[in-house]
């Protein structure tokens, strides 16, 4: 066993890739917050930044506008999320072509949640893509896109079992997916066990952990309950009693996320996808902690945006 202190290995990490997820803003204030976050995080030279697609395609125009602005005003590589919900193949293909024309070459392909909301039965549009694997194949048929898809270390809530869920992932990979990004999780062993299962199933694309800094514990817990992610007892305990103490909550959130990411680094993970909630500070701090530093060129581009 090395006598070197554990923490010294974590400085100046090489071969790290991070990506940042944003959601399209609804109004001017949110727009301002988004671009401030983009400007702050851009100098860290992420591998890509992704922009979500509202439930049922409700943000189609706003997602497109945000992605287009990223293309035009920054050197960041945007990835546009796209779902199958509530749209015909013709309509979805139109969106895919418009991204191709705008110079976007990365799509995060998703089935999407049922039109009636999480927990109601999912019904494919009669003329639409029936599964995410079909959508992935459709995207690949239209252009030479990089296609990321979702993965669920604790299984998707609609899934009968983790094995059935991994079968769905395998179908997406066979259809041409090049990367999977996981639903957020807090117990790293769950992710590492999942990774073993996925590899044993012959899936070899990167399975990038989705990291959610807990900006608001109550909100995160509510979201976790809906999407089948578990909240460990120790996590709830760490935020216990801090309902009216925002500044301590932020410190705890930073410590929790840093601990999670450092532990994954120690397990050999080098790619991380951060759910930013359009807020930069916590994510920036965690990236700094794991050794990422601003890249001058990326900084100049973001400042010019
Ligand atoms: P899939 O991975 O295709 O399927 C998930 C589960 O559905 C399967 O495991 C299975 O249980 C069932 N299923 C699907 N197809 C079949 C089949 N053929 N046979 C049997 N069972 C099947 N939602 C949005 O609306 N907009 C977004 O921008 C967005 N971004 C996301 C990003 C990430 C990284 C993640 C993890 C999720 C995101 N979601 C988004 C949420 C996602 O749309 C929901 O979780 C949705 O319910 C499932 O979509 P999926 O592509 O993950 O489904």
GROMACS .gro file of N, CA, C and O and ligand atoms in nm, residues 21 52-55 81 83 109-113 131-132 150 152 156 158-159 165 168 172 181-183 275, ligand 1:
model
  157
   21UNK      N    1  -2.519   1.987  -1.875
   21UNK     CA    2  -2.656   1.988  -1.928
   21UNK      C    3  -2.729   2.114  -1.883
   21UNK      O    4  -2.722   2.151  -1.765
   52UNK      N    5  -3.182   2.035  -2.293
   52UNK     CA    6  -3.294   1.941  -2.282
   52UNK      C    7  -3.413   1.983  -2.369
   52UNK      O    8  -3.421   2.095  -2.417
   53UNK      N    9  -3.504   1.887  -2.384
   53UNK     CA   10  -3.624   1.903  -2.466
   53UNK      C   11  -3.741   1.886  -2.371
   53UNK      O   12  -3.754   1.780  -2.308
   54UNK      N   13  -3.823   1.988  -2.357
   54UNK     CA   14  -3.932   1.982  -2.257
   54UNK      C   15  -4.027   1.867  -2.281
   54UNK      O   16  -4.038   1.817  -2.393
   55UNK      N   17  -4.095   1.825  -2.173
   55UNK     CA   18  -4.187   1.712  -2.182
   55UNK      C   19  -4.282   1.732  -2.300
   55UNK      O   20  -4.335   1.841  -2.321
   81UNK      N   21  -3.114   1.757  -2.707
   81UNK     CA   22  -3.199   1.646  -2.665
   81UNK      C   23  -3.322   1.643  -2.757
   81UNK      O   24  -3.371   1.748  -2.801
   83UNK      N   25  -3.699   1.400  -2.815
   83UNK     CA   26  -3.781   1.286  -2.772
   83UNK      C   27  -3.879   1.243  -2.883
   83UNK      O   28  -3.900   1.316  -2.979
  109UNK      N   29  -3.083   1.121  -2.779
  109UNK     CA   30  -3.210   1.062  -2.824
  109UNK      C   31  -3.282   0.995  -2.708
  109UNK      O   32  -3.226   0.910  -2.639
  110UNK      N   33  -3.408   1.033  -2.689
  110UNK     CA   34  -3.486   0.982  -2.577
  110UNK      C   35  -3.626   0.944  -2.621
  110UNK      O   36  -3.677   1.000  -2.719
  111UNK      N   37  -3.686   0.853  -2.546
  111UNK     CA   38  -3.827   0.824  -2.572
  111UNK      C   39  -3.912   0.940  -2.523
  111UNK      O   40  -4.002   0.986  -2.589
  112UNK      N   41  -3.879   0.987  -2.402
  112UNK     CA   42  -3.959   1.091  -2.338
  112UNK      C   43  -4.062   1.031  -2.245
  112UNK      O   44  -4.086   0.910  -2.246
  113UNK      N   45  -4.117   1.115  -2.159
  113UNK     CA   46  -4.218   1.068  -2.064
  113UNK      C   47  -4.355   1.066  -2.130
  113UNK      O   48  -4.380   1.140  -2.224
  131UNK      N   49  -3.995   0.345  -3.050
  131UNK     CA   50  -3.901   0.327  -2.938
  131UNK      C   51  -3.781   0.419  -2.958
  131UNK      O   52  -3.760   0.470  -3.069
  132UNK      N   53  -3.702   0.433  -2.853
  132UNK     CA   54  -3.581   0.515  -2.865
  132UNK      C   55  -3.485   0.454  -2.966
  132UNK      O   56  -3.419   0.526  -3.041
  150UNK      N   57  -3.002   0.756  -2.287
  150UNK     CA   58  -3.008   0.747  -2.140
  150UNK      C   59  -2.970   0.606  -2.093
  150UNK      O   60  -2.979   0.510  -2.169
  152UNK      N   61  -3.001   0.373  -1.697
  152UNK     CA   62  -3.063   0.381  -1.564
  152UNK      C   63  -2.999   0.281  -1.468
  152UNK      O   64  -3.043   0.165  -1.462
  156UNK      N   65  -3.518   0.201  -1.507
  156UNK     CA   66  -3.625   0.298  -1.533
  156UNK      C   67  -3.749   0.252  -1.457
  156UNK      O   68  -3.775   0.130  -1.450
  158UNK      N   69  -4.048   0.227  -1.532
  158UNK     CA   70  -4.141   0.142  -1.609
  158UNK      C   71  -4.084   0.005  -1.640
  158UNK      O   72  -4.154  -0.081  -1.695
  159UNK      N   73  -3.957  -0.014  -1.610
  159UNK     CA   74  -3.890  -0.136  -1.649
  159UNK      C   75  -3.921  -0.250  -1.553
  159UNK      O   76  -3.923  -0.229  -1.431
  165UNK      N   77  -3.412  -0.362  -1.858
  165UNK     CA   78  -3.370  -0.225  -1.887
  165UNK      C   79  -3.240  -0.225  -1.967
  165UNK      O   80  -3.223  -0.146  -2.061
  168UNK      N   81  -3.299  -0.289  -2.324
  168UNK     CA   82  -3.340  -0.168  -2.398
  168UNK      C   83  -3.216  -0.086  -2.434
  168UNK      O   84  -3.204  -0.035  -2.546
  172UNK      N   85  -3.062   0.015  -2.813
  172UNK     CA   86  -3.026   0.151  -2.853
  172UNK      C   87  -2.882   0.153  -2.908
  172UNK      O   88  -2.853   0.221  -3.006
  181UNK      N   89  -2.570   0.832  -2.110
  181UNK     CA   90  -2.556   0.920  -1.993
  181UNK      C   91  -2.655   0.868  -1.890
  181UNK      O   92  -2.772   0.845  -1.922
  182UNK      N   93  -2.609   0.850  -1.767
  182UNK     CA   94  -2.699   0.788  -1.670
  182UNK      C   95  -2.792   0.888  -1.603
  182UNK      O   96  -2.761   1.007  -1.592
  183UNK      N   97  -2.904   0.836  -1.558
  183UNK     CA   98  -2.988   0.908  -1.463
  183UNK      C   99  -2.900   0.936  -1.341
  183UNK      O  100  -2.805   0.861  -1.315
  275UNK      N  101  -2.563   1.769  -1.441
  275UNK     CA  102  -2.693   1.834  -1.455
  275UNK      C  103  -2.680   1.969  -1.385
  275UNK      O  104  -2.683   1.977  -1.262
  306LIG     P1  105  -3.579   0.421  -2.299
  306LIG     O1  106  -3.440   0.406  -2.248
  306LIG     O2  107  -3.602   0.399  -2.441
  306LIG     O3  108  -3.674   0.326  -2.219
  306LIG     C1  109  -3.683   0.333  -2.079
  306LIG     C2  110  -3.769   0.218  -2.029
  306LIG     O4  111  -3.896   0.220  -2.092
  306LIG     C3  112  -3.717   0.082  -2.059
  306LIG     O5  113  -3.621   0.039  -1.974
  306LIG     C4  114  -3.844   0.001  -2.053
  306LIG     O6  115  -3.886  -0.016  -1.924
  306LIG     C5  116  -3.940   0.090  -2.120
  306LIG     N1  117  -3.936   0.057  -2.263
  306LIG     C6  118  -3.899   0.139  -2.364
  306LIG     N2  119  -3.906   0.077  -2.482
  306LIG     C7  120  -3.949  -0.048  -2.457
  306LIG     C8  121  -3.978  -0.160  -2.540
  306LIG     N3  122  -3.962  -0.160  -2.670
  306LIG     N4  123  -4.022  -0.273  -2.480
  306LIG     C9  124  -4.039  -0.277  -2.346
  306LIG     N5  125  -4.014  -0.174  -2.263
  306LIG    C10  126  -3.968  -0.062  -2.318
  306LIG     N6  127  -3.697   1.367  -2.091
  306LIG    C11  128  -3.742   1.470  -2.166
  306LIG     O7  129  -3.864   1.484  -2.186
  306LIG     N7  130  -3.655   1.561  -2.222
  306LIG    C12  131  -3.521   1.552  -2.207
  306LIG     O8  132  -3.445   1.636  -2.257
  306LIG    C13  133  -3.470   1.443  -2.127
  306LIG     N8  134  -3.337   1.426  -2.110
  306LIG    C14  135  -3.289   1.317  -2.040
  306LIG    C15  136  -3.152   1.298  -2.027
  306LIG    C16  137  -3.101   1.189  -1.957
  306LIG    C17  138  -2.950   1.171  -1.949
  306LIG    C18  139  -3.192   1.098  -1.894
  306LIG    C19  140  -3.137   0.982  -1.815
  306LIG    C20  141  -3.329   1.116  -1.905
  306LIG    C21  142  -3.381   1.223  -1.978
  306LIG     N9  143  -3.518   1.243  -1.995
  306LIG    C22  144  -3.563   1.350  -2.070
  306LIG    C23  145  -3.615   1.154  -1.929
  306LIG    C24  146  -3.666   1.042  -2.021
  306LIG     O9  147  -3.735   1.097  -2.131
  306LIG    C25  148  -3.761   0.953  -1.940
  306LIG    O10  149  -3.693   0.883  -1.841
  306LIG    C26  150  -3.851   0.859  -2.021
  306LIG    O11  151  -3.951   0.804  -1.938
  306LIG    C27  152  -3.777   0.745  -2.086
  306LIG    O12  153  -3.709   0.786  -2.198
  306LIG     P2  154  -3.574   0.704  -2.237
  306LIG    O13  155  -3.523   0.748  -2.368
  306LIG    O14  156  -3.483   0.709  -2.123
  306LIG    O15  157  -3.640   0.561  -2.255
   0.00000   0.00000   0.00000
